Every structure is written in C-alpha cells, then in structure tokens.
C-alpha cells in the first residue's frame, strides 16, 4: 500500500478525513501519478485508485485533472522561489549566497519525490496556466538574486538581472545534467564545483565602496 493511501481505510471501513488532510492525500497521490506517467497519460481513475478513494470523492476536491496539476505546480513553484530567496537572506557572505542558490536547485532536483519533473519537464508547458507557473519559478528566482546583486554592487537592474539569470540557468541545467548522468560526482562536490565556477565570475564585480 502506498503512502498516499494511509488513512484511507481502517478495519475495512472508509476513514473520514478532515478536508485539508484529504486534499493533502489526494495531491500526494496525484503527484506520484503525474511524475510516473506525465500529465497526458495520467487519468483521474489512476489518481483515485492511488489515493484509495472513489472518483466522486476526488471530484469533490478538484473539478478536473488540470486543477490538480496546477495545485501541485503552485506548491512546488512557490517552494523553489522561497528556497532561493532564503539562500539570499540567510547570510551576508556572497559566496555562501551563491552556494545556497545552487544547493536549492540540487536539493529540489535530487529529492526522492521527483517533483522537479512537474516544473522543469512538464508535458503541458504549452498550456497558458502551466506556462505562467513555470515562468514564475524562473522570474522569482532571478528576482531574488537580482535584488542582492544590485544591493551589493550597485550595477543597474538590467545588468543584475542578466547576471542572476546566468546563475539560475547554470544551477538548473547543471543539476539536471548531474541527475540524468547518474550522479557520477558526489552531490556536495558537484555543488562545490558549480559554486566555484559561478563565484569566480560574480566576484569580479566590486562591492559598493570598492574600486574595480
């Protein structure tokens, strides 16, 4: 029995969960199905079966498959942006900030849930609502890093955004490449290598009060 079905039955009788708990259970089941099958191949029957509930119960909480998918995207997209912003706010050491941003991507992509596939490898990216959420991850992470670069170096927003987009792009692509390649490099070392590469470029921009 999968973890998504815990709390569904007791002694052969259905368990009536609070609405919030039931919603959480349904989202967990949906995530497992979407990650394994992709959006288009997944069916509400599959999700209901994985959750151990009837389809009417599933439809009481989500009117359709797209709404389930968007709810999952909202959760993971917002969490990813929050991780990067937290990395910027956790320290005043800029190399540690770079390291923290890179670790945020590696942690998300390396998580056992494989939720990153919904965000970065969605087979529904042409849907406007999905596209908006996927774009929000990129723009949100770039904005968090941009604000830090501007505050510390005084470069213009346009230049800071370009630098931030480079760091975000490198972190995402490198982490996905690392995972797809079978984690041939230890995770900590992979993060350190990318931190060194990124920091050598960003560190060349002088802080406020320093001369280039």
Short mmCIF file of C-alpha atoms in Angstrom, two decimals:
data_model
loop_
_atom_site.label_atom_id
_atom_site.label_comp_id
_atom_site.label_asym_id
_atom_site.label_seq_id
_atom_site.Cartn_x
_atom_site.Cartn_y
_atom_site.Cartn_z
CA UNK A 1 0.00 0.00 0.00
CA UNK A 2 1.42 3.38 -0.94
CA UNK A 3 1.89 6.23 1.50
CA UNK A 4 -0.76 8.20 -0.37
CA UNK A 5 -3.34 5.66 0.80
CA UNK A 6 -2.53 5.89 4.51
CA UNK A 7 -5.55 6.97 6.49
CA UNK A 8 -7.96 5.85 3.77
CA UNK A 9 -9.29 2.72 5.41
CA UNK A 10 -9.36 1.22 8.87
CA UNK A 11 -10.62 -2.32 9.51
CA UNK A 12 -12.12 -2.31 6.01
CA UNK A 13 -14.17 0.84 6.58
CA UNK A 14 -13.54 4.22 4.92
CA UNK A 15 -11.95 6.83 7.14
CA UNK A 16 -13.47 10.31 7.01
CA UNK A 17 -10.53 12.71 6.92
CA UNK A 18 -10.69 16.45 7.55
CA UNK A 19 -10.92 18.32 4.26
CA UNK A 20 -7.37 19.68 4.48
CA UNK A 21 -5.94 16.22 5.20
CA UNK A 22 -7.92 14.66 2.37
CA UNK A 23 -6.71 17.35 -0.04
CA UNK A 24 -3.11 16.71 1.01
CA UNK A 25 -3.60 12.97 0.48
CA UNK A 26 -5.09 13.49 -2.99
CA UNK A 27 -2.27 15.82 -4.03
CA UNK A 28 0.31 13.27 -2.88
CA UNK A 29 -1.36 10.57 -4.94
CA UNK A 30 -1.68 12.86 -7.96
CA UNK A 31 1.98 13.80 -7.75
CA UNK A 32 3.03 10.16 -7.83
CA UNK A 33 0.88 9.51 -10.89
CA UNK A 34 1.90 12.66 -12.78
CA UNK A 35 5.62 12.06 -12.12
CA UNK A 36 5.36 8.43 -13.27
CA UNK A 37 3.08 8.92 -16.28
CA UNK A 38 3.16 12.58 -17.26
CA UNK A 39 0.08 14.77 -17.46
CA UNK A 40 -1.42 13.47 -20.69
CA UNK A 41 -1.16 9.77 -19.85
CA UNK A 42 -2.44 10.18 -16.31
CA UNK A 43 -6.15 9.66 -15.63
CA UNK A 44 -8.36 10.67 -12.76
CA UNK A 45 -9.14 6.97 -12.31
CA UNK A 46 -5.44 6.33 -11.72
CA UNK A 47 -5.23 9.11 -9.14
CA UNK A 48 -8.36 8.00 -7.29
CA UNK A 49 -7.08 4.43 -7.20
CA UNK A 50 -3.65 5.53 -5.95
CA UNK A 51 -5.31 7.58 -3.19
CA UNK A 52 -7.68 4.75 -2.32
CA UNK A 53 -10.80 6.87 -2.81
CA UNK A 54 -13.73 6.93 -5.21
CA UNK A 55 -13.76 9.31 -8.16
CA UNK A 56 -16.69 11.28 -6.65
CA UNK A 57 -14.54 11.98 -3.59
CA UNK A 58 -11.70 13.14 -5.84
CA UNK A 59 -14.04 15.43 -7.77
CA UNK A 60 -15.36 16.92 -4.53
CA UNK A 61 -11.92 18.45 -4.02
CA UNK A 62 -10.73 19.05 -7.58
CA UNK A 63 -13.06 19.64 -10.55
CA UNK A 64 -10.59 18.17 -13.01
CA UNK A 65 -7.12 16.87 -13.76
CA UNK A 66 -5.76 20.28 -14.70
CA UNK A 67 -6.78 21.79 -11.36
CA UNK A 68 -4.90 19.00 -9.58
CA UNK A 69 -1.83 19.62 -11.69
CA UNK A 70 -1.93 23.38 -11.15
CA UNK A 71 -2.30 22.95 -7.39
CA UNK A 72 0.87 20.83 -7.37
CA UNK A 73 2.71 23.35 -9.52
CA UNK A 74 1.70 26.18 -7.20
CA UNK A 75 3.12 24.30 -4.23
CA UNK A 76 6.45 23.38 -5.80
CA UNK A 77 7.00 26.59 -7.76
CA UNK A 78 6.44 28.75 -4.71
CA UNK A 79 8.68 26.50 -2.61
CA UNK A 80 11.51 26.72 -5.14
CA UNK A 81 11.42 30.52 -5.18
CA UNK A 82 11.27 30.55 -1.39
CA UNK A 83 14.40 28.35 -1.20
CA UNK A 84 16.41 30.70 -3.38
CA UNK A 85 15.18 33.80 -1.58
CA UNK A 86 16.05 32.20 1.75
CA UNK A 87 19.55 31.49 0.46
CA UNK A 88 19.95 35.19 -0.31
CA UNK A 89 18.66 36.26 3.09
CA UNK A 90 20.42 33.63 5.24
CA UNK A 91 23.86 35.27 5.11
CA UNK A 92 25.75 38.39 4.09
CA UNK A 93 28.59 36.31 2.65
CA UNK A 94 28.06 36.46 -1.10
CA UNK A 95 29.91 33.25 -1.87
CA UNK A 96 27.65 31.46 0.60
CA UNK A 97 24.67 33.05 -1.13
CA UNK A 98 25.83 31.63 -4.46
CA UNK A 99 26.38 28.25 -2.82
CA UNK A 100 22.93 28.39 -1.22
CA UNK A 101 21.20 29.17 -4.52
CA UNK A 102 22.97 26.29 -6.25
CA UNK A 103 22.16 23.92 -3.37
CA UNK A 104 18.50 24.92 -3.62
CA UNK A 105 18.39 23.65 -7.19
CA UNK A 106 20.33 20.46 -6.46
CA UNK A 107 18.14 19.69 -3.44
CA UNK A 108 14.94 20.19 -5.40
CA UNK A 109 16.08 18.13 -8.37
CA UNK A 110 17.59 15.38 -6.20
CA UNK A 111 14.52 14.99 -3.97
CA UNK A 112 13.06 11.50 -3.93
CA UNK A 113 9.61 12.81 -4.89
CA UNK A 114 10.94 13.87 -8.33
CA UNK A 115 8.55 16.82 -8.19
CA UNK A 116 11.03 18.80 -10.28
CA UNK A 117 9.77 16.89 -13.32
CA UNK A 118 6.42 18.67 -12.99
CA UNK A 119 8.15 22.05 -13.04
CA UNK A 120 11.08 21.61 -15.42
CA UNK A 121 9.96 18.68 -17.60
CA UNK A 122 6.21 19.16 -17.86
CA UNK A 123 4.49 17.75 -20.94
CA UNK A 124 1.89 20.51 -20.58
CA UNK A 125 4.12 23.57 -20.93
CA UNK A 126 2.04 24.93 -23.81
CA UNK A 127 -0.95 25.41 -21.53
CA UNK A 128 -1.04 29.12 -20.54
CA UNK A 129 -1.75 28.41 -16.86
CA UNK A 130 1.12 25.92 -16.65
CA UNK A 131 3.45 28.20 -18.60
CA UNK A 132 2.70 31.07 -16.22
CA UNK A 133 3.66 28.99 -13.20
CA UNK A 134 6.82 27.59 -14.76
CA UNK A 135 7.86 31.10 -15.79
CA UNK A 136 7.14 32.28 -12.26
CA UNK A 137 9.83 29.99 -10.88
CA UNK A 138 12.44 31.42 -13.21
CA UNK A 139 11.44 35.04 -12.77
CA UNK A 140 11.03 34.68 -9.00
CA UNK A 141 14.45 33.11 -8.50
CA UNK A 142 16.09 35.64 -10.82
CA UNK A 143 14.39 38.50 -8.96
CA UNK A 144 15.66 37.27 -5.58
CA UNK A 145 19.25 37.12 -6.83
CA UNK A 146 18.92 40.36 -8.79
CA UNK A 147 17.96 42.31 -5.67
CA UNK A 148 21.03 41.00 -3.85
CA UNK A 149 23.41 41.80 -6.71
CA UNK A 150 22.03 45.33 -7.03
CA UNK A 151 22.22 45.97 -3.30
CA UNK A 152 25.82 44.80 -3.06
CA UNK A 153 27.37 46.05 -6.30
CA UNK A 154 25.24 48.96 -7.44
CA UNK A 155 25.03 47.70 -11.03
CA UNK A 156 21.88 48.53 -12.96
CA UNK A 157 18.82 46.30 -12.75
CA UNK A 158 19.22 45.17 -16.36
CA UNK A 159 22.80 44.06 -15.72
CA UNK A 160 21.95 42.45 -12.39
CA UNK A 161 19.08 40.52 -14.00
CA UNK A 162 21.40 39.23 -16.70
CA UNK A 163 23.91 38.03 -14.11
CA UNK A 164 21.15 36.47 -12.00
CA UNK A 165 19.69 34.66 -15.00
CA UNK A 166 23.10 33.18 -15.71
CA UNK A 167 23.38 31.79 -12.20
CA UNK A 168 19.82 30.41 -12.24
CA UNK A 169 20.29 28.82 -15.64
CA UNK A 170 23.61 27.25 -14.70
CA UNK A 171 22.21 25.85 -11.45
CA UNK A 172 19.15 24.28 -13.06
CA UNK A 173 20.89 22.83 -16.13
CA UNK A 174 23.87 21.52 -14.16
CA UNK A 175 21.69 19.87 -11.51
CA UNK A 176 19.52 18.18 -14.13
CA UNK A 177 22.59 17.08 -16.09
CA UNK A 178 24.12 15.69 -12.90
CA UNK A 179 20.96 13.69 -12.10
CA UNK A 180 20.46 12.42 -15.65
CA UNK A 181 24.09 11.31 -15.74
CA UNK A 182 23.58 9.05 -12.75
CA UNK A 183 25.11 11.22 -10.02
CA UNK A 184 28.63 10.27 -11.09
CA UNK A 185 30.04 13.12 -9.00
CA UNK A 186 29.25 13.30 -5.30
CA UNK A 187 26.45 15.81 -4.73
CA UNK A 188 28.43 18.01 -2.34
CA UNK A 189 31.36 18.09 -4.75
CA UNK A 190 29.07 18.88 -7.69
CA UNK A 191 27.61 21.81 -5.78
CA UNK A 192 31.10 22.98 -4.81
CA UNK A 193 32.35 22.81 -8.40
CA UNK A 194 29.46 24.88 -9.70
CA UNK A 195 29.78 27.33 -6.80
CA UNK A 196 33.45 27.86 -7.62
CA UNK A 197 32.71 28.40 -11.31
CA UNK A 198 29.88 30.86 -10.63
CA UNK A 199 31.62 32.71 -7.82
CA UNK A 200 34.75 33.39 -9.87
CA UNK A 201 32.59 35.31 -12.32
CA UNK A 202 30.32 37.15 -9.88
CA UNK A 203 33.18 38.04 -7.51
CA UNK A 204 34.81 40.12 -10.24
CA UNK A 205 32.13 42.78 -9.72
CA UNK A 206 33.26 45.12 -6.93
CA UNK A 207 31.08 45.80 -3.93
CA UNK A 208 29.85 49.27 -3.05
CA UNK A 209 32.79 51.36 -1.90
CA UNK A 210 35.37 49.18 -3.63
CA UNK A 211 37.26 50.10 -6.79
CA UNK A 212 37.22 47.80 -9.80
#
